Amino acid sequence: MSDESIYERLGATIIAGDKDKLLQAVEDALREGVTPSDIIEKGMSPGMKEVGERFTRYEIYLPEMMMAAEAWEYAMKFLEPKLLEAGTERKKVGRVVLGTVKGDVHSIGKTIVGAMLKMSGFEVFDLGVDVAASAFVTKAEEVEANIIAASALMSTTIPQQKSIIEHLEARGVRSKYCVLVGGGSTNQEWADSIGADGYGRTAGDATALALKAVSKG
Amino acid sequence: MISFATVVERAFTGPICTERDFELGIFVPNLRKVVEKYSIKYDPQHPVPADDDLADRVWAAAMEFLLETGVYCLDTERRILFTQEEIEGALETGPRGHVFGEGKDAKAMPRRFPEDKTPPWCSVGPTSSPVSSELYYVNLVKAHAENPLGDSITIPCLTHVDGQQIVGGSPLGVEGAIRAVLLTREGMRRAGRPGMPIVNGVTTATRAQEHIAAHHFGIRQTDALEIGTVHEMKIDFDSMNKVAYSLAAGSLIFAENGVILGGLAGGPAGVAVVIAAYNPVDLLLLRGAVQHPFPTHFDLGVTSTRDSIWARSLANQAVTRNSTLPVVNVGYSAAGPMTKMLLYEHSAWVIGSVVSGGSVEVGASARGTALDYTSPMDPLFGSEVAHAVAGMSRKEANGIVNALLEKYEDKLRDPPIGQKYQECYNVVSGKPNQEFIELYREVRREMVAQFGLPFKFTVLIPGGEFYS
Ligand code: B12
């Protein structure tokens, strides 16, 4: 099998969101002598990127994206020890702690943002919905995140985004994190007024902001 | 119909599974299977389909899907399953023809069929849009209540009490929800319609305790609490607590289903099936007097896209042909008040709904999320359109909806935001600006000239202006 067709197969199984077939493809690639880092960078990553692009073109929807992300994570569990063995620890794009704020159960926007971030290579810790301000901070400290992304959909829950920033300040760790806010009822003006580092209208914006934040270091 | 207590028991005893397994292991494959089996295919040329066989296939797919999938309870991480007999029993013995409202404002909600001449129920109001001042709040309610085609009212969300931003789940939330009800009652009294039913009680509230508190300050048995399933085919105890309370208090329930197009249900075909599947869930679990769906586009946050209108129209046909539970559709536009685009958007999904057997709630503008971007004119227009198309064929409606879509489809991503209530209305007198009245008239004339829409009434524009 040519390297090209090996990479193609890896990408295609990611796009199909088929974790078992992906793992099979990974094992076959290793057997053919492809390095773990090439499997990831030349096969799986382009597949993930393609999934994200198809989603923004409305060609696929949330389930396909969630399945691709799952397949990726499944294969990575297998590949990561191999990367370590080879002494080529993969550089991670960044870590994001994500959630919908306290009192708010609107989950879809948050889930889409999480999936899109994964497509761009971020490690995402999704705390779910109805998440206390302090829980965002505690998790971010625990996993040494770069970014805290908070979704809020209602006028009665956006104050919780402000609360996250206040909790960060109270613990003296505000400068360690890039705080991104979004969700229906938020806007740039609101983000500025609470001192957030960025506001995104769409999941695409969220990814662009997150990439910009980590590139600044 | 099995009792609510039986449903609650299932939430504690049903099969355990993780949320992830419910979503990707049960919901998605079950849905894909029935969409394929019953060959439900999206047809962009027909945003208002006119195929009864397709509608009945959607219904059959939905019942099979519901039977195999059930509803996931987030608090117990169990599936609430229903048998075929239970689903059929609910459909046979479920409520029909409930009376909403009191005194001279009381009215029975009709059951309608596709292409039915029966006038649709028209719910009017800001549809829970956020509003920043109590003065605006009262004046908005009053103006909506003055809409002679408005059968029920949906109230806005108050954002502040005494200068403090309302925080859901806190005492400010309790006070805000109570105040919202009192302000609404006062607004309706000023309009001379004290018995007009509130059907989205009590959306300033976010948690059950706030709904319950506010209920004690003026929600009546002939009003409805708005209680929703969670995306998708899920429920939490907070919503079930509202149901338990509402049953004890004897109030009605608007059972809302915010199906997301592009979410777990996938594309329009899956969305149509899931909306239909929610119909028995709204009876059995939410104990609804009405099904209240809003297929919202995942990226644009609106219900006026072509695929959303297709899914909604088809689901309305599926449901109204097969269930007695009336459907009151609610919609979100991209454009804001005092723009032509907003009137086109609302018209498009309203027409699709009404000719498909549904009733309507018009509706939120600017996605229902932008502070103060709401006006009483848009629901007035929407209800005029709704009455005008009752009895129209789906085929004719499809032509109109296609033409309307052409006017705005390409602007949904960057829509004109229009004007805030305080900009397009005089907030002291509560009357619209002349410019707004002119715009309303212009679009109304256009709808007559271009589509021959038979407007039935010489309608009172909020604020006192007559025209024909
Ligand atoms: C679907 C929906 C529901 C569903 C939610 C299901 C679920 N599991 O998520 C249900 C029915 C459960 C629901 C319940 C309620 N809802 Co609701 N809901 C909506 C609706 C129609 C769509 C939301 C949505 O999912 N959109 C699609 C997603 C993809 O968009 P999104 O979340 O905005 O996310 C995108 C971007 O914002 C961005 N993004 C999101 N998060 C983040 C984060 C970051 C960091 C970044 C950068 C970007 C970003 O990327 C996403 C993808 O592009 C909105 C109106 C609207 N048009 O938004 C009302 C709305 C938010 N709801 C509203 C209300 C009032 C309620 C209820 C109180 C009603 C009730 N009956 O009790 C309850 C509250 C429950 C609670 N405690 O949270 C109001 C809020 C008004 C206000 N006060 O401001 C709204 C605005 C509608 C309205 N006017 O009535 N709702």
PDB file of C-alpha atoms in Angstrom, chain B residues 46-250:
ATOM      1  CA  HIS B  46     -40.969  22.133  -1.746  1.00  0.00           C
ATOM      2  CA  PRO B  47     -40.487  23.909   1.569  1.00  0.00           C
ATOM      3  CA  VAL B  48     -44.228  23.263   2.008  1.00  0.00           C
ATOM      4  CA  PRO B  49     -44.670  19.675   0.853  1.00  0.00           C
ATOM      5  CA  ALA B  50     -48.116  18.477  -0.202  1.00  0.00           C
ATOM      6  CA  ASP B  51     -47.732  14.732   0.005  1.00  0.00           C
ATOM      7  CA  ASP B  52     -50.078  13.046   2.506  1.00  0.00           C
ATOM      8  CA  ASP B  53     -48.347   9.731   2.097  1.00  0.00           C
ATOM      9  CA  LEU B  54     -45.008  11.300   3.011  1.00  0.00           C
ATOM     10  CA  ALA B  55     -46.639  12.958   6.049  1.00  0.00           C
ATOM     11  CA  ASP B  56     -48.036   9.621   7.224  1.00  0.00           C
ATOM     12  CA  ARG B  57     -44.677   7.957   6.685  1.00  0.00           C
ATOM     13  CA  VAL B  58     -43.106  10.604   8.912  1.00  0.00           C
ATOM     14  CA  TRP B  59     -45.677   9.752  11.551  1.00  0.00           C
ATOM     15  CA  ALA B  60     -45.069   6.003  11.251  1.00  0.00           C
ATOM     16  CA  ALA B  61     -41.307   6.566  11.418  1.00  0.00           C
ATOM     17  CA  ALA B  62     -41.757   8.783  14.462  1.00  0.00           C
ATOM     18  CA  MET B  63     -43.835   6.234  16.374  1.00  0.00           C
ATOM     19  CA  GLU B  64     -41.376   3.448  15.646  1.00  0.00           C
ATOM     20  CA  PHE B  65     -38.496   5.684  16.651  1.00  0.00           C
ATOM     21  CA  LEU B  66     -40.159   6.739  19.913  1.00  0.00           C
ATOM     22  CA  LEU B  67     -41.024   3.174  20.831  1.00  0.00           C
ATOM     23  CA  GLU B  68     -37.426   2.053  20.390  1.00  0.00           C
ATOM     24  CA  THR B  69     -35.747   5.124  21.841  1.00  0.00           C
ATOM     25  CA  GLY B  70     -37.796   6.475  24.735  1.00  0.00           C
ATOM     26  CA  VAL B  71     -36.870   9.635  26.574  1.00  0.00           C
ATOM     27  CA  TYR B  72     -33.632  10.006  28.497  1.00  0.00           C
ATOM     28  CA  CYS B  73     -33.849  11.337  32.041  1.00  0.00           C
ATOM     29  CA  LEU B  74     -30.716  13.371  32.710  1.00  0.00           C
ATOM     30  CA  ASP B  75     -31.043  13.252  36.491  1.00  0.00           C
ATOM     31  CA  THR B  76     -31.324   9.486  36.860  1.00  0.00           C
ATOM     32  CA  GLU B  77     -29.437   8.547  33.680  1.00  0.00           C
ATOM     33  CA  ARG B  78     -32.214   6.168  32.719  1.00  0.00           C
ATOM     34  CA  ARG B  79     -34.487   5.795  29.749  1.00  0.00           C
ATOM     35  CA  ILE B  80     -38.207   6.312  30.199  1.00  0.00           C
ATOM     36  CA  LEU B  81     -39.739   3.820  27.772  1.00  0.00           C
ATOM     37  CA  PHE B  82     -43.317   3.664  26.523  1.00  0.00           C
ATOM     38  CA  THR B  83     -45.105   0.684  24.989  1.00  0.00           C
ATOM     39  CA  GLN B  84     -47.054   0.812  21.755  1.00  0.00           C
ATOM     40  CA  GLU B  85     -50.326   0.529  23.724  1.00  0.00           C
ATOM     41  CA  GLU B  86     -49.348   3.388  25.974  1.00  0.00           C
ATOM     42  CA  ILE B  87     -48.501   5.632  23.048  1.00  0.00           C
ATOM     43  CA  GLU B  88     -51.730   4.755  21.281  1.00  0.00           C
ATOM     44  CA  GLY B  89     -53.683   5.149  24.519  1.00  0.00           C
ATOM     45  CA  ALA B  90     -52.301   8.636  24.999  1.00  0.00           C
ATOM     46  CA  LEU B  91     -53.246   9.608  21.467  1.00  0.00           C
ATOM     47  CA  GLU B  92     -56.750   8.217  21.889  1.00  0.00           C
ATOM     48  CA  THR B  93     -57.526   9.688  25.269  1.00  0.00           C
ATOM     49  CA  GLY B  94     -55.322  12.766  25.291  1.00  0.00           C
ATOM     50  CA  PRO B  95     -56.790  16.224  25.814  1.00  0.00           C
ATOM     51  CA  ARG B  96     -58.528  18.053  23.018  1.00  0.00           C
ATOM     52  CA  GLY B  97     -60.133  21.439  22.647  1.00  0.00           C
ATOM     53  CA  HIS B  98     -58.965  22.993  25.884  1.00  0.00           C
ATOM     54  CA  VAL B  99     -60.334  26.415  26.733  1.00  0.00           C
ATOM     55  CA  PHE B 100     -57.671  29.025  27.401  1.00  0.00           C
ATOM     56  CA  GLY B 101     -58.349  32.372  29.046  1.00  0.00           C
ATOM     57  CA  GLU B 102     -61.126  33.741  31.212  1.00  0.00           C
ATOM     58  CA  GLY B 103     -64.367  35.640  30.808  1.00  0.00           C
ATOM     59  CA  LYS B 104     -64.835  37.257  27.421  1.00  0.00           C
ATOM     60  CA  ASP B 105     -61.235  36.419  26.533  1.00  0.00           C
ATOM     61  CA  ALA B 106     -61.837  32.689  26.942  1.00  0.00           C
ATOM     62  CA  LYS B 107     -61.559  30.595  23.784  1.00  0.00           C
ATOM     63  CA  ALA B 108     -61.251  26.937  22.849  1.00  0.00           C
ATOM     64  CA  MET B 109     -58.121  25.970  20.994  1.00  0.00           C
ATOM     65  CA  PRO B 110     -59.163  24.376  17.706  1.00  0.00           C
ATOM     66  CA  ARG B 111     -57.863  21.161  16.252  1.00  0.00           C
ATOM     67  CA  ARG B 112     -56.897  21.881  12.652  1.00  0.00           C
ATOM     68  CA  PHE B 113     -56.021  19.763   9.628  1.00  0.00           C
ATOM     69  CA  PRO B 114     -53.842  20.483   6.605  1.00  0.00           C
ATOM     70  CA  GLU B 115     -55.552  23.002   4.285  1.00  0.00           C
ATOM     71  CA  ASP B 116     -58.210  23.554   6.949  1.00  0.00           C
ATOM     72  CA  LYS B 117     -60.386  26.684   6.764  1.00  0.00           C
ATOM     73  CA  THR B 118     -60.658  26.812  10.556  1.00  0.00           C
ATOM     74  CA  PRO B 119     -58.884  29.999  11.630  1.00  0.00           C
ATOM     75  CA  PRO B 120     -55.625  29.196  13.380  1.00  0.00           C
ATOM     76  CA  TRP B 121     -55.009  30.041  17.004  1.00  0.00           C
ATOM     77  CA  CYS B 122     -52.758  33.097  17.124  1.00  0.00           C
ATOM     78  CA  SER B 123     -50.532  33.613  20.071  1.00  0.00           C
ATOM     79  CA  VAL B 124     -48.888  37.017  20.026  1.00  0.00           C
ATOM     80  CA  GLY B 125     -46.164  38.683  22.022  1.00  0.00           C
ATOM     81  CA  PRO B 126     -42.413  39.132  22.337  1.00  0.00           C
ATOM     82  CA  THR B 127     -41.985  35.361  22.841  1.00  0.00           C
ATOM     83  CA  SER B 128     -39.689  35.629  25.841  1.00  0.00           C
ATOM     84  CA  SER B 129     -37.383  38.155  24.225  1.00  0.00           C
ATOM     85  CA  PRO B 130     -35.349  40.092  26.778  1.00  0.00           C
ATOM     86  CA  VAL B 131     -36.650  43.556  27.641  1.00  0.00           C
ATOM     87  CA  SER B 132     -34.742  46.052  29.741  1.00  0.00           C
ATOM     88  CA  SER B 133     -37.392  48.242  31.377  1.00  0.00           C
ATOM     89  CA  GLU B 134     -40.670  47.774  33.214  1.00  0.00           C
ATOM     90  CA  LEU B 135     -42.243  50.620  31.246  1.00  0.00           C
ATOM     91  CA  TYR B 136     -41.416  48.934  27.941  1.00  0.00           C
ATOM     92  CA  TYR B 137     -42.634  45.678  29.387  1.00  0.00           C
ATOM     93  CA  VAL B 138     -46.096  46.958  30.301  1.00  0.00           C
ATOM     94  CA  ASN B 139     -46.490  48.915  27.078  1.00  0.00           C
ATOM     95  CA  LEU B 140     -45.413  45.945  24.970  1.00  0.00           C
ATOM     96  CA  VAL B 141     -47.908  43.661  26.684  1.00  0.00           C
ATOM     97  CA  LYS B 142     -50.671  46.259  26.308  1.00  0.00           C
ATOM     98  CA  ALA B 143     -49.993  46.699  22.590  1.00  0.00           C
ATOM     99  CA  HIS B 144     -49.928  42.960  21.948  1.00  0.00           C
ATOM    100  CA  ALA B 145     -53.124  42.501  23.929  1.00  0.00           C
ATOM    101  CA  GLU B 146     -54.746  45.141  21.709  1.00  0.00           C
ATOM    102  CA  ASN B 147     -54.095  42.947  18.670  1.00  0.00           C
ATOM    103  CA  PRO B 148     -57.640  41.811  17.840  1.00  0.00           C
ATOM    104  CA  LEU B 149     -56.318  38.601  16.287  1.00  0.00           C
ATOM    105  CA  GLY B 150     -54.309  37.688  19.366  1.00  0.00           C
ATOM    106  CA  ASP B 151     -55.898  34.735  21.159  1.00  0.00           C
ATOM    107  CA  SER B 152     -53.209  34.398  23.781  1.00  0.00           C
ATOM    108  CA  ILE B 153     -50.108  36.264  24.839  1.00  0.00           C
ATOM    109  CA  THR B 154     -46.472  35.323  25.241  1.00  0.00           C
ATOM    110  CA  ILE B 155     -44.676  37.591  27.612  1.00  0.00           C
ATOM    111  CA  PRO B 156     -41.152  39.021  27.413  1.00  0.00           C
ATOM    112  CA  CYS B 157     -38.277  38.282  29.792  1.00  0.00           C
ATOM    113  CA  LEU B 158     -37.462  41.043  32.206  1.00  0.00           C
ATOM    114  CA  THR B 159     -33.698  41.549  32.533  1.00  0.00           C
ATOM    115  CA  HIS B 160     -33.479  43.813  35.588  1.00  0.00           C
ATOM    116  CA  VAL B 161     -35.215  44.433  38.880  1.00  0.00           C
ATOM    117  CA  ASP B 162     -34.587  47.797  40.505  1.00  0.00           C
ATOM    118  CA  GLY B 163     -31.440  48.292  38.472  1.00  0.00           C
ATOM    119  CA  GLN B 164     -29.990  44.891  39.301  1.00  0.00           C
ATOM    120  CA  GLN B 165     -29.427  42.340  36.565  1.00  0.00           C
ATOM    121  CA  ILE B 166     -31.603  39.281  37.156  1.00  0.00           C
ATOM    122  CA  VAL B 167     -29.593  36.143  37.889  1.00  0.00           C
ATOM    123  CA  GLY B 168     -31.495  32.913  37.326  1.00  0.00           C
ATOM    124  CA  GLY B 169     -31.700  30.643  40.342  1.00  0.00           C
ATOM    125  CA  SER B 170     -31.201  33.532  42.784  1.00  0.00           C
ATOM    126  CA  PRO B 171     -33.725  35.639  44.734  1.00  0.00           C
ATOM    127  CA  LEU B 172     -33.476  38.143  41.891  1.00  0.00           C
ATOM    128  CA  GLY B 173     -34.837  35.427  39.626  1.00  0.00           C
ATOM    129  CA  VAL B 174     -37.781  34.849  41.950  1.00  0.00           C
ATOM    130  CA  GLU B 175     -38.551  38.566  42.160  1.00  0.00           C
ATOM    131  CA  GLY B 176     -38.090  39.020  38.411  1.00  0.00           C
ATOM    132  CA  ALA B 177     -40.467  36.185  37.569  1.00  0.00           C
ATOM    133  CA  ILE B 178     -43.120  37.444  39.998  1.00  0.00           C
ATOM    134  CA  ARG B 179     -42.810  40.959  38.679  1.00  0.00           C
ATOM    135  CA  ALA B 180     -43.113  39.746  35.095  1.00  0.00           C
ATOM    136  CA  VAL B 181     -46.500  38.190  35.850  1.00  0.00           C
ATOM    137  CA  LEU B 182     -47.778  41.255  37.696  1.00  0.00           C
ATOM    138  CA  LEU B 183     -46.623  43.581  34.898  1.00  0.00           C
ATOM    139  CA  THR B 184     -48.278  41.335  32.330  1.00  0.00           C
ATOM    140  CA  ARG B 185     -51.598  41.314  34.150  1.00  0.00           C
ATOM    141  CA  GLU B 186     -51.426  45.088  34.381  1.00  0.00           C
ATOM    142  CA  GLY B 187     -50.585  45.469  30.691  1.00  0.00           C
ATOM    143  CA  MET B 188     -53.516  43.271  29.695  1.00  0.00           C
ATOM    144  CA  ARG B 189     -55.836  45.161  32.034  1.00  0.00           C
ATOM    145  CA  ARG B 190     -54.825  48.419  30.375  1.00  0.00           C
ATOM    146  CA  ALA B 191     -55.716  46.863  27.029  1.00  0.00           C
ATOM    147  CA  GLY B 192     -59.122  45.833  28.350  1.00  0.00           C
ATOM    148  CA  ARG B 193     -58.301  42.147  28.078  1.00  0.00           C
ATOM    149  CA  PRO B 194     -57.754  40.998  31.648  1.00  0.00           C
ATOM    150  CA  GLY B 195     -58.716  37.428  30.832  1.00  0.00           C
ATOM    151  CA  MET B 196     -56.338  36.954  27.915  1.00  0.00           C
ATOM    152  CA  PRO B 197     -54.384  33.743  28.532  1.00  0.00           C
ATOM    153  CA  ILE B 198     -50.652  33.829  29.171  1.00  0.00           C
ATOM    154  CA  VAL B 199     -49.148  30.812  27.441  1.00  0.00           C
ATOM    155  CA  ASN B 200     -45.444  31.060  28.196  1.00  0.00           C
ATOM    156  CA  GLY B 201     -45.623  31.260  31.963  1.00  0.00           C
ATOM    157  CA  VAL B 202     -43.199  32.322  33.252  1.00  0.00           C
ATOM    158  CA  THR B 203     -40.213  32.839  31.071  1.00  0.00           C
ATOM    159  CA  THR B 204     -38.330  35.381  33.096  1.00  0.00           C
ATOM    160  CA  ALA B 205     -37.923  32.355  35.353  1.00  0.00           C
ATOM    161  CA  THR B 206     -35.139  29.938  34.590  1.00  0.00           C
ATOM    162  CA  ARG B 207     -35.601  27.316  37.279  1.00  0.00           C
ATOM    163  CA  ALA B 208     -38.723  25.508  38.515  1.00  0.00           C
ATOM    164  CA  GLN B 209     -38.789  27.343  41.835  1.00  0.00           C
ATOM    165  CA  GLU B 210     -39.076  30.671  40.013  1.00  0.00           C
ATOM    166  CA  HIS B 211     -41.912  29.417  37.833  1.00  0.00           C
ATOM    167  CA  ILE B 212     -43.714  28.158  40.907  1.00  0.00           C
ATOM    168  CA  ALA B 213     -43.230  31.374  42.842  1.00  0.00           C
ATOM    169  CA  ALA B 214     -44.455  33.499  39.963  1.00  0.00           C
ATOM    170  CA  HIS B 215     -47.447  31.245  39.450  1.00  0.00           C
ATOM    171  CA  HIS B 216     -48.794  32.396  42.805  1.00  0.00           C
ATOM    172  CA  PHE B 217     -48.874  36.003  41.652  1.00  0.00           C
ATOM    173  CA  GLY B 218     -51.351  35.787  38.852  1.00  0.00           C
ATOM    174  CA  ILE B 219     -50.981  32.696  36.664  1.00  0.00           C
ATOM    175  CA  ARG B 220     -54.436  31.128  36.402  1.00  0.00           C
ATOM    176  CA  GLN B 221     -55.740  27.677  35.648  1.00  0.00           C
ATOM    177  CA  THR B 222     -56.620  28.859  32.160  1.00  0.00           C
ATOM    178  CA  ASP B 223     -53.059  30.076  31.522  1.00  0.00           C
ATOM    179  CA  ALA B 224     -50.265  27.778  30.466  1.00  0.00           C
ATOM    180  CA  LEU B 225     -46.815  27.141  31.829  1.00  0.00           C
ATOM    181  CA  GLU B 226     -44.304  26.584  29.042  1.00  0.00           C
ATOM    182  CA  ILE B 227     -42.348  23.437  29.795  1.00  0.00           C
ATOM    183  CA  GLY B 228     -39.830  21.873  27.450  1.00  0.00           C
ATOM    184  CA  THR B 229     -38.045  18.699  26.567  1.00  0.00           C
ATOM    185  CA  VAL B 230     -34.288  19.012  26.413  1.00  0.00           C
ATOM    186  CA  HIS B 231     -32.350  18.515  23.196  1.00  0.00           C
ATOM    187  CA  GLU B 232     -32.968  15.786  22.027  1.00  0.00           C
ATOM    188  CA  MET B 233     -35.532  13.368  23.505  1.00  0.00           C
ATOM    189  CA  LYS B 234     -34.246  14.162  26.959  1.00  0.00           C
ATOM    190  CA  ILE B 235     -35.815  15.554  30.094  1.00  0.00           C
ATOM    191  CA  ASP B 236     -34.551  16.791  33.437  1.00  0.00           C
ATOM    192  CA  PHE B 237     -36.143  16.933  36.861  1.00  0.00           C
ATOM    193  CA  ASP B 238     -36.330  20.707  36.733  1.00  0.00           C
ATOM    194  CA  SER B 239     -38.828  20.408  33.868  1.00  0.00           C
ATOM    195  CA  MET B 240     -40.605  17.442  35.436  1.00  0.00           C
ATOM    196  CA  ASN B 241     -40.937  19.416  38.657  1.00  0.00           C
ATOM    197  CA  LYS B 242     -42.751  22.119  36.737  1.00  0.00           C
ATOM    198  CA  VAL B 243     -45.091  19.489  35.326  1.00  0.00           C
ATOM    199  CA  ALA B 244     -45.760  18.063  38.777  1.00  0.00           C
ATOM    200  CA  TYR B 245     -46.540  21.520  40.083  1.00  0.00           C
ATOM    201  CA  SER B 246     -48.685  22.484  37.148  1.00  0.00           C
ATOM    202  CA  LEU B 247     -50.769  19.322  37.434  1.00  0.00           C
ATOM    203  CA  ALA B 248     -51.383  20.032  41.111  1.00  0.00           C
ATOM    204  CA  ALA B 249     -52.229  23.669  40.445  1.00  0.00           C
ATOM    205  CA  GLY B 250     -54.511  22.709  37.569  1.00  0.00           C
TER     206      GLY B 250
END
